[in-house]
Amino acid sequence: MIVEQLNTLLTISDNDSNEYIISSYLLNNWKNIVNYKMNEVLMEIPVSKSTLSRFCKTLGYRNFTDVQYQLFFEMSKVHPYKNNVELEEVIHLKPVLENKKRIIVIGDENSIAPLLMYKRIFFNIGIEFVMKLKNSRPIDVLQEFCATQEDIVIYVSLYKTNLELLVNIFEHYIEVTDYLRKQDISYIYIGQMVDKKENEEYFLQIKPSSNVSDLIFQLCQAFEKIYALLSVENN
């Protein structure tokens, strides 16, 4: 599906790359994309005609017109995400989620990879959802996205507890939390945790499990809860 292809490119590409620029433009303008001629699009983004044509063929389409109609078809068929989450489970997160324009997800690649599908889900309620699937320090990701107080940063750790992150300097966790506090940027920790005295102020706990599928299920449940809370706020 082209939407997943474009979201993947956003996640793995540098922000100044042609792949990122084109993917971002297409997703942000999908509602009117079928009305645009290729030359009109080229006036909006700094890429050449040959680059855009090559991009379309790389995705598996014959030309830009095929991309336009496939993107519009997929996005127009998207229905609001449904869930049965009780808001009481996430009401403590409300202070840090209010009026946020963007979610920035950071953490190790194995922990955040299952979250790619949520880019489109949060897009449906007007919340940008960004992350990077590449070997980058979390602090570098925050700086690349120019994190501000209008963002909510979510640190994800499926396979290590917050205490393990704190004591291992190579995880850069302390560096990240210190940076966020100095910049007065709110964050939520989603992951495995130790006893209560080590809990983050805002968190959703992932219970330990030897089953990777169970950990991923818990992670998705956590993001469904956040989605449910933001859906109410944005409607």
PDB file of C-alpha atoms in Angstrom, residues 2-224:
ATOM      1  CA  ILE A   2       1.341   3.396  -0.953  1.00  0.00           C
ATOM      2  CA  VAL A   3       0.462   5.043   2.369  1.00  0.00           C
ATOM      3  CA  GLU A   4       2.623   2.547   4.238  1.00  0.00           C
ATOM      4  CA  GLN A   5       5.401   3.020   1.669  1.00  0.00           C
ATOM      5  CA  LEU A   6       5.386   6.789   2.141  1.00  0.00           C
ATOM      6  CA  ASN A   7       5.224   6.532   5.924  1.00  0.00           C
ATOM      7  CA  THR A   8       8.159   4.132   5.894  1.00  0.00           C
ATOM      8  CA  LEU A   9      10.206   6.552   3.788  1.00  0.00           C
ATOM      9  CA  LEU A  10       9.407   9.356   6.235  1.00  0.00           C
ATOM     10  CA  THR A  11      10.653   7.174   9.051  1.00  0.00           C
ATOM     11  CA  ILE A  12      13.937   5.983   7.546  1.00  0.00           C
ATOM     12  CA  SER A  13      14.962   9.011   5.458  1.00  0.00           C
ATOM     13  CA  ASP A  14      16.828  12.158   6.448  1.00  0.00           C
ATOM     14  CA  ASN A  15      14.600  15.221   6.646  1.00  0.00           C
ATOM     15  CA  ASP A  16      16.419  16.986   3.809  1.00  0.00           C
ATOM     16  CA  SER A  17      16.396  13.999   1.440  1.00  0.00           C
ATOM     17  CA  ASN A  18      14.290  13.896  -1.722  1.00  0.00           C
ATOM     18  CA  GLU A  19      12.457  10.833  -0.442  1.00  0.00           C
ATOM     19  CA  TYR A  20      11.409  12.625   2.739  1.00  0.00           C
ATOM     20  CA  ILE A  21      10.418  15.843   0.967  1.00  0.00           C
ATOM     21  CA  ILE A  22       8.263  14.086  -1.636  1.00  0.00           C
ATOM     22  CA  SER A  23       6.652  11.660   0.828  1.00  0.00           C
ATOM     23  CA  SER A  24       5.818  14.453   3.260  1.00  0.00           C
ATOM     24  CA  TYR A  25       4.278  16.608   0.526  1.00  0.00           C
ATOM     25  CA  LEU A  26       2.134  13.781  -0.831  1.00  0.00           C
ATOM     26  CA  LEU A  27       0.776  12.759   2.562  1.00  0.00           C
ATOM     27  CA  ASN A  28       0.089  16.334   3.648  1.00  0.00           C
ATOM     28  CA  ASN A  29      -1.744  17.155   0.413  1.00  0.00           C
ATOM     29  CA  TRP A  30      -3.543  13.887  -0.321  1.00  0.00           C
ATOM     30  CA  LYS A  31      -7.043  15.446  -0.282  1.00  0.00           C
ATOM     31  CA  ASN A  32      -6.294  17.583  -3.343  1.00  0.00           C
ATOM     32  CA  ILE A  33      -3.485  15.600  -4.909  1.00  0.00           C
ATOM     33  CA  VAL A  34      -5.591  14.289  -7.813  1.00  0.00           C
ATOM     34  CA  ASN A  35      -6.263  17.881  -8.886  1.00  0.00           C
ATOM     35  CA  TYR A  36      -2.601  18.772  -9.241  1.00  0.00           C
ATOM     36  CA  LYS A  37      -0.546  18.497 -12.378  1.00  0.00           C
ATOM     37  CA  MET A  38       3.012  17.297 -12.017  1.00  0.00           C
ATOM     38  CA  ASN A  39       4.425  20.721 -12.899  1.00  0.00           C
ATOM     39  CA  GLU A  40       2.305  22.331 -10.189  1.00  0.00           C
ATOM     40  CA  VAL A  41       3.719  19.935  -7.614  1.00  0.00           C
ATOM     41  CA  LEU A  42       7.262  20.665  -8.787  1.00  0.00           C
ATOM     42  CA  MET A  43       6.662  24.345  -8.074  1.00  0.00           C
ATOM     43  CA  GLU A  44       5.928  23.433  -4.442  1.00  0.00           C
ATOM     44  CA  ILE A  45       8.843  21.103  -3.696  1.00  0.00           C
ATOM     45  CA  PRO A  46      12.565  21.477  -4.513  1.00  0.00           C
ATOM     46  CA  VAL A  47      13.010  18.391  -6.698  1.00  0.00           C
ATOM     47  CA  SER A  48      13.343  17.883 -10.428  1.00  0.00           C
ATOM     48  CA  LYS A  49      10.844  16.235 -12.750  1.00  0.00           C
ATOM     49  CA  SER A  50      13.172  13.301 -13.302  1.00  0.00           C
ATOM     50  CA  THR A  51      13.592  12.843  -9.547  1.00  0.00           C
ATOM     51  CA  LEU A  52       9.839  12.774  -8.973  1.00  0.00           C
ATOM     52  CA  SER A  53       9.325  10.353 -11.870  1.00  0.00           C
ATOM     53  CA  ARG A  54      12.053   8.078 -10.557  1.00  0.00           C
ATOM     54  CA  PHE A  55      10.510   8.224  -7.085  1.00  0.00           C
ATOM     55  CA  CYS A  56       7.148   7.030  -8.444  1.00  0.00           C
ATOM     56  CA  LYS A  57       8.745   4.148 -10.332  1.00  0.00           C
ATOM     57  CA  THR A  58      10.749   3.144  -7.256  1.00  0.00           C
ATOM     58  CA  LEU A  59       7.451   2.740  -5.403  1.00  0.00           C
ATOM     59  CA  GLY A  60       6.269   0.418  -8.167  1.00  0.00           C
ATOM     60  CA  TYR A  61       4.024   2.785 -10.157  1.00  0.00           C
ATOM     61  CA  ARG A  62       4.227   3.694 -13.825  1.00  0.00           C
ATOM     62  CA  ASN A  63       4.022   7.444 -13.349  1.00  0.00           C
ATOM     63  CA  PHE A  64       2.967  10.288 -11.063  1.00  0.00           C
ATOM     64  CA  THR A  65      -0.685  10.000 -12.090  1.00  0.00           C
ATOM     65  CA  ASP A  66      -0.838   6.426 -10.802  1.00  0.00           C
ATOM     66  CA  VAL A  67       0.636   7.589  -7.493  1.00  0.00           C
ATOM     67  CA  GLN A  68      -1.897  10.416  -7.228  1.00  0.00           C
ATOM     68  CA  TYR A  69      -4.936   8.219  -7.647  1.00  0.00           C
ATOM     69  CA  GLN A  70      -3.660   5.344  -5.533  1.00  0.00           C
ATOM     70  CA  LEU A  71      -2.821   7.693  -2.654  1.00  0.00           C
ATOM     71  CA  PHE A  72      -6.187   9.432  -2.818  1.00  0.00           C
ATOM     72  CA  PHE A  73      -8.016   6.097  -2.984  1.00  0.00           C
ATOM     73  CA  GLU A  74      -6.251   4.651   0.057  1.00  0.00           C
ATOM     74  CA  MET A  75      -6.506   7.762   2.208  1.00  0.00           C
ATOM     75  CA  SER A  76     -10.157   8.393   1.388  1.00  0.00           C
ATOM     76  CA  LYS A  77     -10.970   4.840   2.459  1.00  0.00           C
ATOM     77  CA  VAL A  78      -9.443   5.285   5.901  1.00  0.00           C
ATOM     78  CA  HIS A  79     -12.020   5.068   8.663  1.00  0.00           C
ATOM     79  CA  PRO A  80     -11.546   6.545  12.142  1.00  0.00           C
ATOM     80  CA  TYR A  81      -9.649   4.139  14.365  1.00  0.00           C
ATOM     81  CA  LYS A  82     -11.949   2.284  16.738  1.00  0.00           C
ATOM     82  CA  ASN A  83     -11.122   0.992  20.188  1.00  0.00           C
ATOM     83  CA  ASN A  84     -12.794   0.277  23.511  1.00  0.00           C
ATOM     84  CA  VAL A  85     -10.211   1.872  25.766  1.00  0.00           C
ATOM     85  CA  GLU A  86     -11.408   3.210  29.095  1.00  0.00           C
ATOM     86  CA  LEU A  87     -10.195   6.798  29.451  1.00  0.00           C
ATOM     87  CA  GLU A  88      -9.714   6.293  33.190  1.00  0.00           C
ATOM     88  CA  GLU A  89      -6.655   4.235  32.314  1.00  0.00           C
ATOM     89  CA  VAL A  90      -4.904   7.234  30.749  1.00  0.00           C
ATOM     90  CA  ILE A  91      -6.540  10.228  32.397  1.00  0.00           C
ATOM     91  CA  HIS A  92      -3.321  10.924  34.357  1.00  0.00           C
ATOM     92  CA  LEU A  93      -1.654  11.720  31.003  1.00  0.00           C
ATOM     93  CA  LYS A  94      -4.100  14.482  30.145  1.00  0.00           C
ATOM     94  CA  PRO A  95      -1.949  17.370  31.494  1.00  0.00           C
ATOM     95  CA  VAL A  96       0.943  16.523  29.153  1.00  0.00           C
ATOM     96  CA  LEU A  97      -1.198  15.706  26.115  1.00  0.00           C
ATOM     97  CA  GLU A  98      -3.378  18.813  26.042  1.00  0.00           C
ATOM     98  CA  ASN A  99      -2.873  21.077  23.024  1.00  0.00           C
ATOM     99  CA  LYS A 100      -0.004  19.017  21.603  1.00  0.00           C
ATOM    100  CA  LYS A 101       0.505  19.274  17.841  1.00  0.00           C
ATOM    101  CA  ARG A 102       2.968  16.439  17.339  1.00  0.00           C
ATOM    102  CA  ILE A 103       4.087  13.157  18.882  1.00  0.00           C
ATOM    103  CA  ILE A 104       7.812  12.378  18.683  1.00  0.00           C
ATOM    104  CA  VAL A 105       8.622   8.738  19.434  1.00  0.00           C
ATOM    105  CA  ILE A 106      12.150   7.795  20.455  1.00  0.00           C
ATOM    106  CA  GLY A 107      13.809   4.623  21.701  1.00  0.00           C
ATOM    107  CA  ASP A 108      15.722   1.689  20.296  1.00  0.00           C
ATOM    108  CA  GLU A 109      14.763   0.572  16.788  1.00  0.00           C
ATOM    109  CA  ASN A 110      13.376  -2.809  17.883  1.00  0.00           C
ATOM    110  CA  SER A 111      11.042  -1.140  20.367  1.00  0.00           C
ATOM    111  CA  ILE A 112       9.569   1.495  18.065  1.00  0.00           C
ATOM    112  CA  ALA A 113       9.409  -0.418  14.757  1.00  0.00           C
ATOM    113  CA  PRO A 114       5.918  -1.873  15.496  1.00  0.00           C
ATOM    114  CA  LEU A 115       4.514   1.661  15.761  1.00  0.00           C
ATOM    115  CA  LEU A 116       4.805   2.606  12.095  1.00  0.00           C
ATOM    116  CA  MET A 117       1.079   2.031  11.472  1.00  0.00           C
ATOM    117  CA  TYR A 118       0.192   4.701  14.029  1.00  0.00           C
ATOM    118  CA  LYS A 119       1.452   7.473  11.768  1.00  0.00           C
ATOM    119  CA  ARG A 120      -1.722   7.221   9.725  1.00  0.00           C
ATOM    120  CA  ILE A 121      -3.982   6.568  12.719  1.00  0.00           C
ATOM    121  CA  PHE A 122      -2.955   9.757  14.522  1.00  0.00           C
ATOM    122  CA  PHE A 123      -3.010  11.659  11.223  1.00  0.00           C
ATOM    123  CA  ASN A 124      -6.783  11.073  11.194  1.00  0.00           C
ATOM    124  CA  ILE A 125      -7.213  13.322  14.247  1.00  0.00           C
ATOM    125  CA  GLY A 126      -4.769  15.993  13.110  1.00  0.00           C
ATOM    126  CA  ILE A 127      -1.771  14.882  15.178  1.00  0.00           C
ATOM    127  CA  GLU A 128       1.573  14.465  13.436  1.00  0.00           C
ATOM    128  CA  PHE A 129       3.362  11.277  14.512  1.00  0.00           C
ATOM    129  CA  VAL A 130       7.090  11.119  13.809  1.00  0.00           C
ATOM    130  CA  MET A 131       9.958   8.756  14.556  1.00  0.00           C
ATOM    131  CA  LYS A 132      13.162   7.518  12.943  1.00  0.00           C
ATOM    132  CA  LEU A 133      14.014   3.894  12.202  1.00  0.00           C
ATOM    133  CA  LYS A 134      17.755   4.263  12.029  1.00  0.00           C
ATOM    134  CA  ASN A 135      20.672   3.955  14.378  1.00  0.00           C
ATOM    135  CA  SER A 136      20.569   7.450  15.849  1.00  0.00           C
ATOM    136  CA  ARG A 137      20.942   8.676  19.399  1.00  0.00           C
ATOM    137  CA  PRO A 138      17.534   9.708  20.741  1.00  0.00           C
ATOM    138  CA  ILE A 139      18.886  13.182  21.446  1.00  0.00           C
ATOM    139  CA  ASP A 140      19.853  13.513  17.774  1.00  0.00           C
ATOM    140  CA  VAL A 141      16.312  12.591  16.734  1.00  0.00           C
ATOM    141  CA  LEU A 142      14.865  15.291  19.011  1.00  0.00           C
ATOM    142  CA  GLN A 143      17.204  17.881  17.556  1.00  0.00           C
ATOM    143  CA  GLU A 144      16.551  16.750  13.983  1.00  0.00           C
ATOM    144  CA  PHE A 145      12.814  17.245  14.498  1.00  0.00           C
ATOM    145  CA  CYS A 146      13.418  20.528  16.384  1.00  0.00           C
ATOM    146  CA  ALA A 147      11.337  19.401  19.367  1.00  0.00           C
ATOM    147  CA  THR A 148       9.452  22.209  21.116  1.00  0.00           C
ATOM    148  CA  GLN A 149       6.962  22.652  23.951  1.00  0.00           C
ATOM    149  CA  GLU A 150       4.151  22.029  21.452  1.00  0.00           C
ATOM    150  CA  ASP A 151       5.347  18.424  21.119  1.00  0.00           C
ATOM    151  CA  ILE A 152       4.882  15.430  23.367  1.00  0.00           C
ATOM    152  CA  VAL A 153       7.892  13.113  23.365  1.00  0.00           C
ATOM    153  CA  ILE A 154       7.273   9.411  24.032  1.00  0.00           C
ATOM    154  CA  TYR A 155      10.233   7.274  25.051  1.00  0.00           C
ATOM    155  CA  VAL A 156       9.607   3.577  24.342  1.00  0.00           C
ATOM    156  CA  SER A 157      11.521   0.670  25.873  1.00  0.00           C
ATOM    157  CA  LEU A 158      10.102  -2.822  25.369  1.00  0.00           C
ATOM    158  CA  TYR A 159      13.118  -4.848  26.442  1.00  0.00           C
ATOM    159  CA  LYS A 160      14.775  -2.868  29.242  1.00  0.00           C
ATOM    160  CA  THR A 161      13.389  -1.280  32.399  1.00  0.00           C
ATOM    161  CA  ASN A 162      13.665   2.421  33.072  1.00  0.00           C
ATOM    162  CA  LEU A 163      16.217   1.656  35.803  1.00  0.00           C
ATOM    163  CA  GLU A 164      18.394  -0.272  33.319  1.00  0.00           C
ATOM    164  CA  LEU A 165      18.246   2.741  31.013  1.00  0.00           C
ATOM    165  CA  LEU A 166      19.247   5.060  33.833  1.00  0.00           C
ATOM    166  CA  VAL A 167      22.325   3.088  34.884  1.00  0.00           C
ATOM    167  CA  ASN A 168      23.618   2.403  31.346  1.00  0.00           C
ATOM    168  CA  ILE A 169      25.251   5.535  29.938  1.00  0.00           C
ATOM    169  CA  PHE A 170      25.242   4.026  26.453  1.00  0.00           C
ATOM    170  CA  GLU A 171      21.431   4.173  26.397  1.00  0.00           C
ATOM    171  CA  HIS A 172      21.586   8.017  26.561  1.00  0.00           C
ATOM    172  CA  TYR A 173      18.403   8.021  28.642  1.00  0.00           C
ATOM    173  CA  ILE A 174      19.640  10.501  31.242  1.00  0.00           C
ATOM    174  CA  GLU A 175      20.923  12.734  28.448  1.00  0.00           C
ATOM    175  CA  VAL A 176      17.463  12.731  26.860  1.00  0.00           C
ATOM    176  CA  THR A 177      15.476  13.381  30.044  1.00  0.00           C
ATOM    177  CA  ASP A 178      17.849  16.157  31.128  1.00  0.00           C
ATOM    178  CA  TYR A 179      17.528  17.782  27.696  1.00  0.00           C
ATOM    179  CA  LEU A 180      13.727  17.589  27.775  1.00  0.00           C
ATOM    180  CA  ARG A 181      13.519  19.070  31.267  1.00  0.00           C
ATOM    181  CA  LYS A 182      15.851  21.935  30.380  1.00  0.00           C
ATOM    182  CA  GLN A 183      13.784  22.688  27.274  1.00  0.00           C
ATOM    183  CA  ASP A 184      10.546  22.294  29.286  1.00  0.00           C
ATOM    184  CA  ILE A 185       9.288  19.659  26.840  1.00  0.00           C
ATOM    185  CA  SER A 186       6.816  17.118  28.200  1.00  0.00           C
ATOM    186  CA  TYR A 187       7.479  13.421  27.817  1.00  0.00           C
ATOM    187  CA  ILE A 188       5.860  10.072  28.564  1.00  0.00           C
ATOM    188  CA  TYR A 189       7.726   6.848  29.281  1.00  0.00           C
ATOM    189  CA  ILE A 190       6.185   3.664  27.859  1.00  0.00           C
ATOM    190  CA  GLY A 191       8.049   0.508  28.771  1.00  0.00           C
ATOM    191  CA  GLN A 192       9.100  -1.949  31.401  1.00  0.00           C
ATOM    192  CA  MET A 193       9.491  -0.526  34.879  1.00  0.00           C
ATOM    193  CA  VAL A 194      10.914  -1.395  38.258  1.00  0.00           C
ATOM    194  CA  ASP A 195       9.322  -0.633  41.617  1.00  0.00           C
ATOM    195  CA  LYS A 196       7.219   2.471  42.229  1.00  0.00           C
ATOM    196  CA  LYS A 197      10.000   4.643  43.606  1.00  0.00           C
ATOM    197  CA  GLU A 198      11.646   4.528  40.188  1.00  0.00           C
ATOM    198  CA  ASN A 199       8.465   5.370  38.226  1.00  0.00           C
ATOM    199  CA  GLU A 200       8.391   8.259  35.808  1.00  0.00           C
ATOM    200  CA  GLU A 201       5.931  11.074  36.492  1.00  0.00           C
ATOM    201  CA  TYR A 202       3.996  10.229  33.331  1.00  0.00           C
ATOM    202  CA  PHE A 203       4.124   6.648  32.131  1.00  0.00           C
ATOM    203  CA  LEU A 204       2.316   3.602  30.792  1.00  0.00           C
ATOM    204  CA  GLN A 205       3.798   0.353  32.004  1.00  0.00           C
ATOM    205  CA  ILE A 206       4.696  -2.645  29.847  1.00  0.00           C
ATOM    206  CA  LYS A 207       4.644  -5.818  31.928  1.00  0.00           C
ATOM    207  CA  PRO A 208       7.670  -8.119  31.523  1.00  0.00           C
ATOM    208  CA  SER A 209       7.161 -11.081  29.213  1.00  0.00           C
ATOM    209  CA  SER A 210       9.349 -13.604  27.406  1.00  0.00           C
ATOM    210  CA  ASN A 211       6.876 -13.478  24.519  1.00  0.00           C
ATOM    211  CA  VAL A 212       7.786 -10.725  22.054  1.00  0.00           C
ATOM    212  CA  SER A 213       4.266 -10.747  20.590  1.00  0.00           C
ATOM    213  CA  ASP A 214       2.839 -10.025  24.036  1.00  0.00           C
ATOM    214  CA  LEU A 215       5.202  -7.074  24.516  1.00  0.00           C
ATOM    215  CA  ILE A 216       4.215  -5.624  21.149  1.00  0.00           C
ATOM    216  CA  PHE A 217       0.525  -6.130  21.965  1.00  0.00           C
ATOM    217  CA  GLN A 218       0.948  -4.204  25.224  1.00  0.00           C
ATOM    218  CA  LEU A 219       2.782  -1.439  23.363  1.00  0.00           C
ATOM    219  CA  CYS A 220      -0.017  -1.096  20.820  1.00  0.00           C
ATOM    220  CA  GLN A 221      -2.572  -1.042  23.631  1.00  0.00           C
ATOM    221  CA  ALA A 222      -0.659   1.842  25.226  1.00  0.00           C
ATOM    222  CA  PHE A 223      -0.809   3.877  22.028  1.00  0.00           C
ATOM    223  CA  GLU A 224      -4.485   3.065  21.572  1.00  0.00           C
TER     224      GLU A 224
END
